[in-house]
Coordinates of C-alpha atoms in Angstrom, one line a residue:
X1 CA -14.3 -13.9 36.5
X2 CA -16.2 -14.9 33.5
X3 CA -15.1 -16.2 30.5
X4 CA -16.1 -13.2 28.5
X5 CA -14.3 -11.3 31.2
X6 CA -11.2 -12.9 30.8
X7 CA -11.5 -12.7 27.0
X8 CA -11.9 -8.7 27.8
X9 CA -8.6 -9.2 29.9
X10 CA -6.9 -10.5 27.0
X11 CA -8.4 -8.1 24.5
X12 CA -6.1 -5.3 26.5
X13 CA -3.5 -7.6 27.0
X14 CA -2.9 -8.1 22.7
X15 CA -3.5 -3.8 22.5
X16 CA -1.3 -3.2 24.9
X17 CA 1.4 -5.5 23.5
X18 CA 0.8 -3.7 19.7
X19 CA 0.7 -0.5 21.7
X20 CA 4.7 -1.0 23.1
X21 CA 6.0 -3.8 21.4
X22 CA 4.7 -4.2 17.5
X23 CA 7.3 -1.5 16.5
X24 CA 5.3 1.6 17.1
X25 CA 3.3 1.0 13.9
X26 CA 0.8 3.8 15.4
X27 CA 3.0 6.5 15.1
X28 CA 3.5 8.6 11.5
X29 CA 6.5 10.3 12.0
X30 CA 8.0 8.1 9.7
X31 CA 8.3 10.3 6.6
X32 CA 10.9 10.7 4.1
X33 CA 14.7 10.2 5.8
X34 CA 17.3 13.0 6.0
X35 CA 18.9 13.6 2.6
X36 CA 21.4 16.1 1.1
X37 CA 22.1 16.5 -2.5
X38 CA 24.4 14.6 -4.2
X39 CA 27.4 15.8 -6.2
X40 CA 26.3 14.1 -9.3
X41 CA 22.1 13.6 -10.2
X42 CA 22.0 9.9 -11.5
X43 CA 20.0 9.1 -14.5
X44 CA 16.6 7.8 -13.4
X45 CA 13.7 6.2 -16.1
X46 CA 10.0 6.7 -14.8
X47 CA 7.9 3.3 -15.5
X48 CA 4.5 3.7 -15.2
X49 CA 2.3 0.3 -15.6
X50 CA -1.6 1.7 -16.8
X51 CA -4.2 -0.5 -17.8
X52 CA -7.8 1.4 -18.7
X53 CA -6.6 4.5 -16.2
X54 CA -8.1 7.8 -18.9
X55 CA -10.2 8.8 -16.1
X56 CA -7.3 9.3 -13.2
X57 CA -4.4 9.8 -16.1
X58 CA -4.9 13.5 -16.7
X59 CA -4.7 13.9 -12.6
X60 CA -1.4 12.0 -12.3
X61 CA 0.8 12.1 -15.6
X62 CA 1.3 16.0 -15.9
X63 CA 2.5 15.8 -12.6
X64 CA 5.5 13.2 -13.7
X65 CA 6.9 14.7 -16.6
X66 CA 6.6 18.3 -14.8
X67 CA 9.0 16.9 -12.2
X68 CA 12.1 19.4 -11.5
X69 CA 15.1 16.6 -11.5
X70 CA 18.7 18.2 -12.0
X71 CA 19.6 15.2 -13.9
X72 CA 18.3 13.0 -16.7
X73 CA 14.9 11.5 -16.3
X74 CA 12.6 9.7 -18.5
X75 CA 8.8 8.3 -18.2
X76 CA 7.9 5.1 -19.8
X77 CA 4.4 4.3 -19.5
X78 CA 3.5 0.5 -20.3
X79 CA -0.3 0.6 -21.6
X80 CA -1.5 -2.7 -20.5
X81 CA -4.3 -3.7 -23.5
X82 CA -6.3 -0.4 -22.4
X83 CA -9.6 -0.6 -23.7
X84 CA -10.6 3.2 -23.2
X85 CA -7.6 5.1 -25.0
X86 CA -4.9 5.2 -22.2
X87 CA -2.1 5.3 -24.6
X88 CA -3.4 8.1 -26.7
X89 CA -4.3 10.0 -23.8
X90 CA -0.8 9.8 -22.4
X91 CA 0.8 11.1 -25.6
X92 CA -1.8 13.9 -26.0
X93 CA -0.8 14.9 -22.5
X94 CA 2.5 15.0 -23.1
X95 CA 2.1 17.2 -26.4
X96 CA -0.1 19.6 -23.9
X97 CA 2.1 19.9 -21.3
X98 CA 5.6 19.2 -22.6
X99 CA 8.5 18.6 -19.6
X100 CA 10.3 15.0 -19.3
X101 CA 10.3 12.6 -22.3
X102 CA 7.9 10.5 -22.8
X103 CA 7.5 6.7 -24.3
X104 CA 3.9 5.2 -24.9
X105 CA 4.5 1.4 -25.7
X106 CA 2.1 -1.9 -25.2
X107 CA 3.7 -5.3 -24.4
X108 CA 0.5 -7.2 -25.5
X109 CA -1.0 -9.5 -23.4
X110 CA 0.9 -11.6 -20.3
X111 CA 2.5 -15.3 -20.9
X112 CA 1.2 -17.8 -18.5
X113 CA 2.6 -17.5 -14.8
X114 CA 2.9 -13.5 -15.7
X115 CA 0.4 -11.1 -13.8
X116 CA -0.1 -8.1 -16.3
X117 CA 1.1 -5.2 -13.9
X118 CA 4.3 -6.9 -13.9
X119 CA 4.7 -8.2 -17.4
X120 CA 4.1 -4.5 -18.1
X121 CA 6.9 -3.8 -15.8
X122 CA 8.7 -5.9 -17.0
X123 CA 8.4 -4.8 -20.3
X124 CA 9.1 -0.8 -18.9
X125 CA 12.2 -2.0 -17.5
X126 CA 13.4 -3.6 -20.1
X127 CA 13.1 -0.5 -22.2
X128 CA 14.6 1.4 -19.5
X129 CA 17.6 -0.4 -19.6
X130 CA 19.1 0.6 -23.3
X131 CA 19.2 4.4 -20.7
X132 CA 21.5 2.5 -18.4
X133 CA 20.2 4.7 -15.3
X134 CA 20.8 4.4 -11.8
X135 CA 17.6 4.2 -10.4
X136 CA 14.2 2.8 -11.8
X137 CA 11.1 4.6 -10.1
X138 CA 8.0 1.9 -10.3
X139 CA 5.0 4.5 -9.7
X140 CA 1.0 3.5 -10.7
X141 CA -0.8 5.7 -13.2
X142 CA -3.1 6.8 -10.1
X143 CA -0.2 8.3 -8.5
X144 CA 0.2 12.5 -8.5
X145 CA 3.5 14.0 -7.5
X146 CA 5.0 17.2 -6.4
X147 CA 7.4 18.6 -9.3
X148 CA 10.4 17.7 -6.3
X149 CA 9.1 14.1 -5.9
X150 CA 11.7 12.8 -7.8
X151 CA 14.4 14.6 -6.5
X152 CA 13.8 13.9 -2.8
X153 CA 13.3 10.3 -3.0
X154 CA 16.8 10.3 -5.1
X155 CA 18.6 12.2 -2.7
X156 CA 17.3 10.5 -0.2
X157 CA 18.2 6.9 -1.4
X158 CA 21.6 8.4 -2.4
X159 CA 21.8 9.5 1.2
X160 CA 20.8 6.6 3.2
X161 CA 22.5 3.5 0.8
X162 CA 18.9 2.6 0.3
X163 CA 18.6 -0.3 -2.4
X164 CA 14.4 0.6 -2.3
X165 CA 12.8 4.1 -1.2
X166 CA 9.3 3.6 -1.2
X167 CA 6.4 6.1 0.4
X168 CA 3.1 5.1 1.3
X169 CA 1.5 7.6 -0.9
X170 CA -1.7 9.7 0.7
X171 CA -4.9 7.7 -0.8
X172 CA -8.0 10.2 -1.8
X173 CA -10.4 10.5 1.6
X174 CA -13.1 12.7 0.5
X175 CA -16.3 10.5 0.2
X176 CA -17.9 9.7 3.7
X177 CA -16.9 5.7 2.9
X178 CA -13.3 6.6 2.2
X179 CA -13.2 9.1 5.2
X180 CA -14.1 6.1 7.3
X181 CA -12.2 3.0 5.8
X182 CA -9.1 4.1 4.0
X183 CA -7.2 5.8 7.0
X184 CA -7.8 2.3 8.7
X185 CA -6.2 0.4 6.0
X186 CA -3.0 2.2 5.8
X187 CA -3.3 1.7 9.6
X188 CA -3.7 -1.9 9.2
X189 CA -0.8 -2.5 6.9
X190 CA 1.6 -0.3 9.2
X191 CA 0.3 -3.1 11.7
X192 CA 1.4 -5.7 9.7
X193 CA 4.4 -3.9 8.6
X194 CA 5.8 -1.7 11.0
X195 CA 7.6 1.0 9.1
X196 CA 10.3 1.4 11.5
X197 CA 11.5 -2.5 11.3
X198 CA 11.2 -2.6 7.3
X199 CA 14.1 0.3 7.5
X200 CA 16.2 -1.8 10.0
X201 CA 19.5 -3.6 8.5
X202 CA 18.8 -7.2 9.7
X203 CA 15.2 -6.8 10.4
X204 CA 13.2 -10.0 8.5
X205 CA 9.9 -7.3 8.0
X206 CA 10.2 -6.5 4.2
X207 CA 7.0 -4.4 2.5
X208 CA 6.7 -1.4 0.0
X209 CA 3.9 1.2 -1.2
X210 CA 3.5 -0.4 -5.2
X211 CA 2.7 3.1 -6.0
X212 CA 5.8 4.8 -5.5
X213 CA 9.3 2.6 -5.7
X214 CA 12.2 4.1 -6.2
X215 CA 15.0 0.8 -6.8
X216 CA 18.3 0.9 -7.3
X217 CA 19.0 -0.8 -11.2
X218 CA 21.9 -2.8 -10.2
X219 CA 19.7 -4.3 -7.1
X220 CA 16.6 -5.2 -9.2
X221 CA 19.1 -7.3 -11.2
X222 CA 20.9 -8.9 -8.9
X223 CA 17.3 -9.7 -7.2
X224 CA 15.9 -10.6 -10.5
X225 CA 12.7 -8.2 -10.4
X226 CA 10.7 -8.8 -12.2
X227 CA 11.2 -12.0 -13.2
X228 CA 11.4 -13.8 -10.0
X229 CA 7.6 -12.3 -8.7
X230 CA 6.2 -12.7 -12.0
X231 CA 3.3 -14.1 -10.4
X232 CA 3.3 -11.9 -7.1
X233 CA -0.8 -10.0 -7.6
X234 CA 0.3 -8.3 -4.2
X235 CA 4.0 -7.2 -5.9
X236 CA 4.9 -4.5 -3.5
X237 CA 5.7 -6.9 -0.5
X238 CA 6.8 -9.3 -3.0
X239 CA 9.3 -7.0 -4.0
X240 CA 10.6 -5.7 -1.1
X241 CA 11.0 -9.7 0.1
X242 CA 13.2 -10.2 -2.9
X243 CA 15.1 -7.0 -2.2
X244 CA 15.9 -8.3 1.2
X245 CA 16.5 -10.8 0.4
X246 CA 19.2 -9.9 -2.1
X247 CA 20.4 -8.5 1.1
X248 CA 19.3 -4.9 -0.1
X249 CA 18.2 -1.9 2.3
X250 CA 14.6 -1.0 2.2
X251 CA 13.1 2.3 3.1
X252 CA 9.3 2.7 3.6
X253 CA 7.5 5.1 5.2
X254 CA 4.3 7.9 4.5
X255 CA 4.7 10.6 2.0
X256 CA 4.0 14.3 2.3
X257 CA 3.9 15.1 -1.9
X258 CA 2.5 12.1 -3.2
X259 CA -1.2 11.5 -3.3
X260 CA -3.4 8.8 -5.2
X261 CA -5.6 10.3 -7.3
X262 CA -7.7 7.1 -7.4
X263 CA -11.6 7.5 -5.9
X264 CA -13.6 5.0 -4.0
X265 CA -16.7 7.2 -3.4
X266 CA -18.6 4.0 -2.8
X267 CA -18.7 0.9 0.1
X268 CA -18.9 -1.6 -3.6
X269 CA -15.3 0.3 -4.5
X270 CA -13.9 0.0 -1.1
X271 CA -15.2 -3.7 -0.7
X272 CA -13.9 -4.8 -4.2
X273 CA -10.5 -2.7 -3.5
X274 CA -9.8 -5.0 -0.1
X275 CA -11.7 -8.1 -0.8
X276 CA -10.1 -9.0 -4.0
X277 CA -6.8 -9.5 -2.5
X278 CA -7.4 -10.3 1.0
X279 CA -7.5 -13.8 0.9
X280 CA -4.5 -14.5 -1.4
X281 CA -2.7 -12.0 1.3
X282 CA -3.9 -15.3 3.5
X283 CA -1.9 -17.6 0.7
X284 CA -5.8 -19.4 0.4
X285 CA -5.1 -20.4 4.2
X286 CA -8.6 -21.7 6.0
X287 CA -6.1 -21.8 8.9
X288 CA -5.1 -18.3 8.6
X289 CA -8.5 -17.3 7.9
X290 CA -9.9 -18.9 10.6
X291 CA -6.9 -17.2 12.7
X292 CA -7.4 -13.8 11.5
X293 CA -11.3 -13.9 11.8
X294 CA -10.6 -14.7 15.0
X295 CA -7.8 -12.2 15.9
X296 CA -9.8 -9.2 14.5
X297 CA -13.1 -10.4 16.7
X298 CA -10.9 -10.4 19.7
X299 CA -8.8 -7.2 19.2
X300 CA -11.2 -5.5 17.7
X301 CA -14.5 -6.7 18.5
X302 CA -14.4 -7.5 22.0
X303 CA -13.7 -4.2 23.6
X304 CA -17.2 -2.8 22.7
X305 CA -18.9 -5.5 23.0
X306 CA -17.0 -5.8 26.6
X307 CA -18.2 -2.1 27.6
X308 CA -21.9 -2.9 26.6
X309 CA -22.0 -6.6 28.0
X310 CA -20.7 -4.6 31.6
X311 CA -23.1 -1.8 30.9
X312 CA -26.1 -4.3 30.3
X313 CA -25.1 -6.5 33.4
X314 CA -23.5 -4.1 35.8
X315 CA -20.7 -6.2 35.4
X316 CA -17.8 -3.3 36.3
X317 CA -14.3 -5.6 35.5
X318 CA -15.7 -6.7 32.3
X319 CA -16.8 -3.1 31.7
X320 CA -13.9 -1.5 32.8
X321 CA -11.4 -3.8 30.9
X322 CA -13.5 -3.4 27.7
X323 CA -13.0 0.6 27.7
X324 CA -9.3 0.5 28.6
X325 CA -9.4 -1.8 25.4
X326 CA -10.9 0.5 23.5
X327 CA -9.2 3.7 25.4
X328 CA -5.8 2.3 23.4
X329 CA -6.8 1.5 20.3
X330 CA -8.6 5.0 19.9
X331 CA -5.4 6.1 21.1
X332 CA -3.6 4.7 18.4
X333 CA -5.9 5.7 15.8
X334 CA -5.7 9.0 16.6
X335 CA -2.3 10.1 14.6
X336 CA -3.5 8.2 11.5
X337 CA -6.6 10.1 11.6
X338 CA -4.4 13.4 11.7
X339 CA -2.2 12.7 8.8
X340 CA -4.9 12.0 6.7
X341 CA -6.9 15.5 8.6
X342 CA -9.8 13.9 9.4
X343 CA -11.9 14.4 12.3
X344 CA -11.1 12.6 15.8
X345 CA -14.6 11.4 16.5
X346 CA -13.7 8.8 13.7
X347 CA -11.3 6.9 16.2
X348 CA -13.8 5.5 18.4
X349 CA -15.0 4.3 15.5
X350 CA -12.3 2.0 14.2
X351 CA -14.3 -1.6 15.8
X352 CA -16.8 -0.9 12.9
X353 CA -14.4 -0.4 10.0
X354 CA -12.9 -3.7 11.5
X355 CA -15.6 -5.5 11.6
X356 CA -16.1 -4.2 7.6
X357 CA -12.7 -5.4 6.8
X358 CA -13.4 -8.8 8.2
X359 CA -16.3 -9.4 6.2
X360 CA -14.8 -8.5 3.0
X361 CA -11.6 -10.9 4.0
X362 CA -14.5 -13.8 4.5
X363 CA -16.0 -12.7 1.1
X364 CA -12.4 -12.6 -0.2
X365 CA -12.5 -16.4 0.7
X366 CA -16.0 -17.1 -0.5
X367 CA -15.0 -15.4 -4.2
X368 CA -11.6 -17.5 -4.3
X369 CA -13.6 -20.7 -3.9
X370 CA -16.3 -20.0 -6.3
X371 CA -13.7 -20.2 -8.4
X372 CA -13.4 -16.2 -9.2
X373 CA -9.8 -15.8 -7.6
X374 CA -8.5 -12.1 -7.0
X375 CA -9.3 -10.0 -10.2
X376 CA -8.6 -6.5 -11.1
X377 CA -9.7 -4.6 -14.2
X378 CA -10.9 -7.6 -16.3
X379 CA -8.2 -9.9 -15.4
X380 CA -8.4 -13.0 -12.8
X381 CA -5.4 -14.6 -10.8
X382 CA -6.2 -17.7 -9.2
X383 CA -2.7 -19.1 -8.1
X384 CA -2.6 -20.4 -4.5
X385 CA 0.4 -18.7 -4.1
X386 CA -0.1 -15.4 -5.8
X387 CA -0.6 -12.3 -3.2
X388 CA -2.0 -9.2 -4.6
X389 CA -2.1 -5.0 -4.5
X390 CA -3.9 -2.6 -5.3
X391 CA -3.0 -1.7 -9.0

C-alpha cells in the first residue's frame, strides 16, 4: 500500500472514530430538555450587551420585551459607546411597542484587562442585582425570540437543576455564502463540544451559545462571572468553564424559537466572523496551529483527494477508502443540513467549506502576528490568552 493509501486508511479510521465515539456531535436531537411549570415564576432581568447594533436592533428587541413570562422580567440593555444611536433606538422601540421594562444605560469605555462585551455585562448585571432575581438571561442584541423564549428556558432550568441553559440559537442562512458555511460551523463547534457531554454531571466538556444564557444568579456569583473572564474575547466557553467549574450543571443544546438576526451575505463577513477569533481559540499556539492545519487536511481533505488520486491512477484501495471517507462524513452532515432546511446536495460539499475554514484559521494567525490581534467592531484584543465569540 502507498503512503497516500494508508493516509486514506487513516482518514476513515479518525471519521469513523468521530462517527461512534466523539459523543454523537452529528446528531441534533439535542433540543430544549423536558420541563414542566413551576409552582412559582422566579424573577429573571434580561441583559443585553449592544455595541453599534441599529441595523439588527429593530429585528431582535421587540421580540424581548414582547416575551409572555408569568413572572417578573426586566431588559437591561448595556449600549457599549454605540456610534450609530443604539441607545436611542432601543428606547424609541420600547415607547412603540411597549411590553417588559426597559433600562438603556452606557458603562463608558472598558478598564484595562476588560473586553467590552463583558464590562458591559458586567455593568448589566450589576444593575440587575438591586432586582435580586433568580435568573440572569445573557442574550446578544442580534438575537430574536419567540414571545415563550423566556418561559421555556426558565422552566426548563427549574426542571433539570441546571445552573446554565443555553441554546445554540438558529444563525441567518439565506445568502448562498451563509447557506454553504454557517451550517458547518455550528457543525464544527458541536465537534468540538459534543452537546450531549456538556449536559453530563462529571463530564470535563464545558461550552455555551453567547447568544442565549440563561444563569442561575446565585451560580454566577459564586463562579465570579464576570469578573473572573474579564478578559475571555471567546466568553461563552469561558463561561461555561467557570460554571463547571463552580461545580455547576450546564445545559447546551440547538434551539427551535431563537434565531440570529445577524447577516453575512458576503465570503468578507463570513471570513472576518471566523478568522478574527480562530487563532486565539488556538491560545496563539503554532503547535496547535500546525496540529489543526494538519487534522483538517487529513479529515477533511484527504477523502477527495483519495477518490480522485484512485480515479486518476486506477488505484481501487485508495479509491475505495477515500469514498467510505467521504460516504461518513456526508453522512454526518446530513442532519445539520436538515435543521438549518437546506438542501442535501450541500453535504458532499463540506471538504470545501473545510478547506475555507482552514484558510481563515491560517489568516487568523497571520493577522495575530502582524500585530492586529482578534478585533470586533472597532475594538482589538491582543492577549495571548484571550479566546473570543462572536458578539
Amino acid at each position: 500500500m502507498s503512503a497516500f493509501t494508508w493516509t486514506a486508511a487513516v482518514s476513515l479510521a479518525a471519521w469513523l472514530w468521530l462517527l461512534l465515539c466523539q459523543g454523537f456531535f452529528w446528531r441534533t436531537d439535542v433540543r430544549l430538555p423536558p420541563w414542566r411549570e413551576p409552582a412559582g415564576w422566579p424573577d429573571v432581568c434580561v441583559v443585553v450587551p449592544a455595541r453599534d447594533e441599529a441595523a439588527v436592533l429593530p429585528l431582535s428587541l421587540p421580540s424581548l420585551l414582547a416575551q409572555d413570562y408569568p413572572g417578573r422580567a426586566e431588559v437591561f440593555l448595556v449600549d457599549d459607546g454605540s456610534t450609530d444611536g443604539t441607545g436611542d433606538l432601543a428606547r424609541e422601540l420600547a415607547a412603540r411597542h411597549g411590553g417588559l421594562p426597559l433600562t438603556v444605560t452606557s458603562p463608558g469605555e472598558p478598564p484595562p484587562g476588560w473586553t467590552g462585551k463583558l464590562w458591559a455585562v458586567r455593568h448589566g448585571i450589576g444593575l440587575a442585582h438591586a432586582r435580586g432575581p433568580e435568573y440572569l438571561l445573557l442574550t446578544d442584541a442580534d438575537i430574536a425570540h419567540e414571545p415563550d423564549s423566556l418561559r421555556l428556558l426558565v422552566a426548563a432550568a427549574r426542571t433539570g437543576g441546571f445552573d446554565v441553559v443555553s441554546q445554540m440559537a438558529r444563525l441567518r442562512v439565506a445568502s448562498r455564502w451563509e447557506r454553504l458555511v454557517v451550517p458547518a460551523f455550528v457543525y464544527f463547534f458541536a465537534q468540538l463540544y459534543p452537546f450531549r457531554r456538556i449536559g453530563r454531571k462529571g463530564s470535563r466538556t464545558a461550552a455555551a451559545a453567547g447568544g442565549c444564557v440563561l444563569l442561575r444568579t446565585e451560580t454566577a456569583e459564586k463562579a465570579r462571572i464576570p469578573d473572573a473572564i474579564r478578559h475571555a474575547v471567546i466568553d461563552d466557553v469561558a463561561l461555561a468553564r467557570a460554571v463547571k467549574g463552580a461545580e455547576g450543571h450546564i445545559w447546551l443544546g440547538l434551539a427551535d424559537r431563537v434565531d440570529s438576526v445577524r447577516p453575512y451575505p458576503r465570503l468578507h463577513d463570513l471570513w472576518r466572523m471566523v478568522s478574527r477569533s480562530a487563532y486565539a481559540q488556538l491560545r496563539h499556539s503554532p503547535l496547535l496551529l500546525l496540529g489543526t492545519v494538519a487534522g483538517l487536511a487529513v479529515v477533511y481533505l484527504v477523502p477527495p483527494a483519495a477518490v480522485l488520486a484512485g480515479v486518476v491512477t486506477a488505484g481501487t484501495p485508495t479509491l475505495l477508502l477515500g469514498a467510505a471517507a467521504w460516504l461518513v462524513m456526508t453522512g454526518t452532515y446530513t442532519p445539520m443540513l436538515r435543521y438549518y432546511r437546506q438542501p442535501l446536495w450541500l453535504a458532499p460539499l463540506l471538504p470545501f467549506t473545510a478547506f475555507l475554514y482552514l484558510l481563515m484559521t491560517v489568516d487568523s494567525a497571520v493577522q495575530h502576528y502582524r500585530g492586529r490581534g482578534a478585533a470586533w467592531k472597532g475594538r482589538t484584543y491582543a492577549r495571548p490568552d484571550a479566546v473570543t465569540d462572536e458578539g
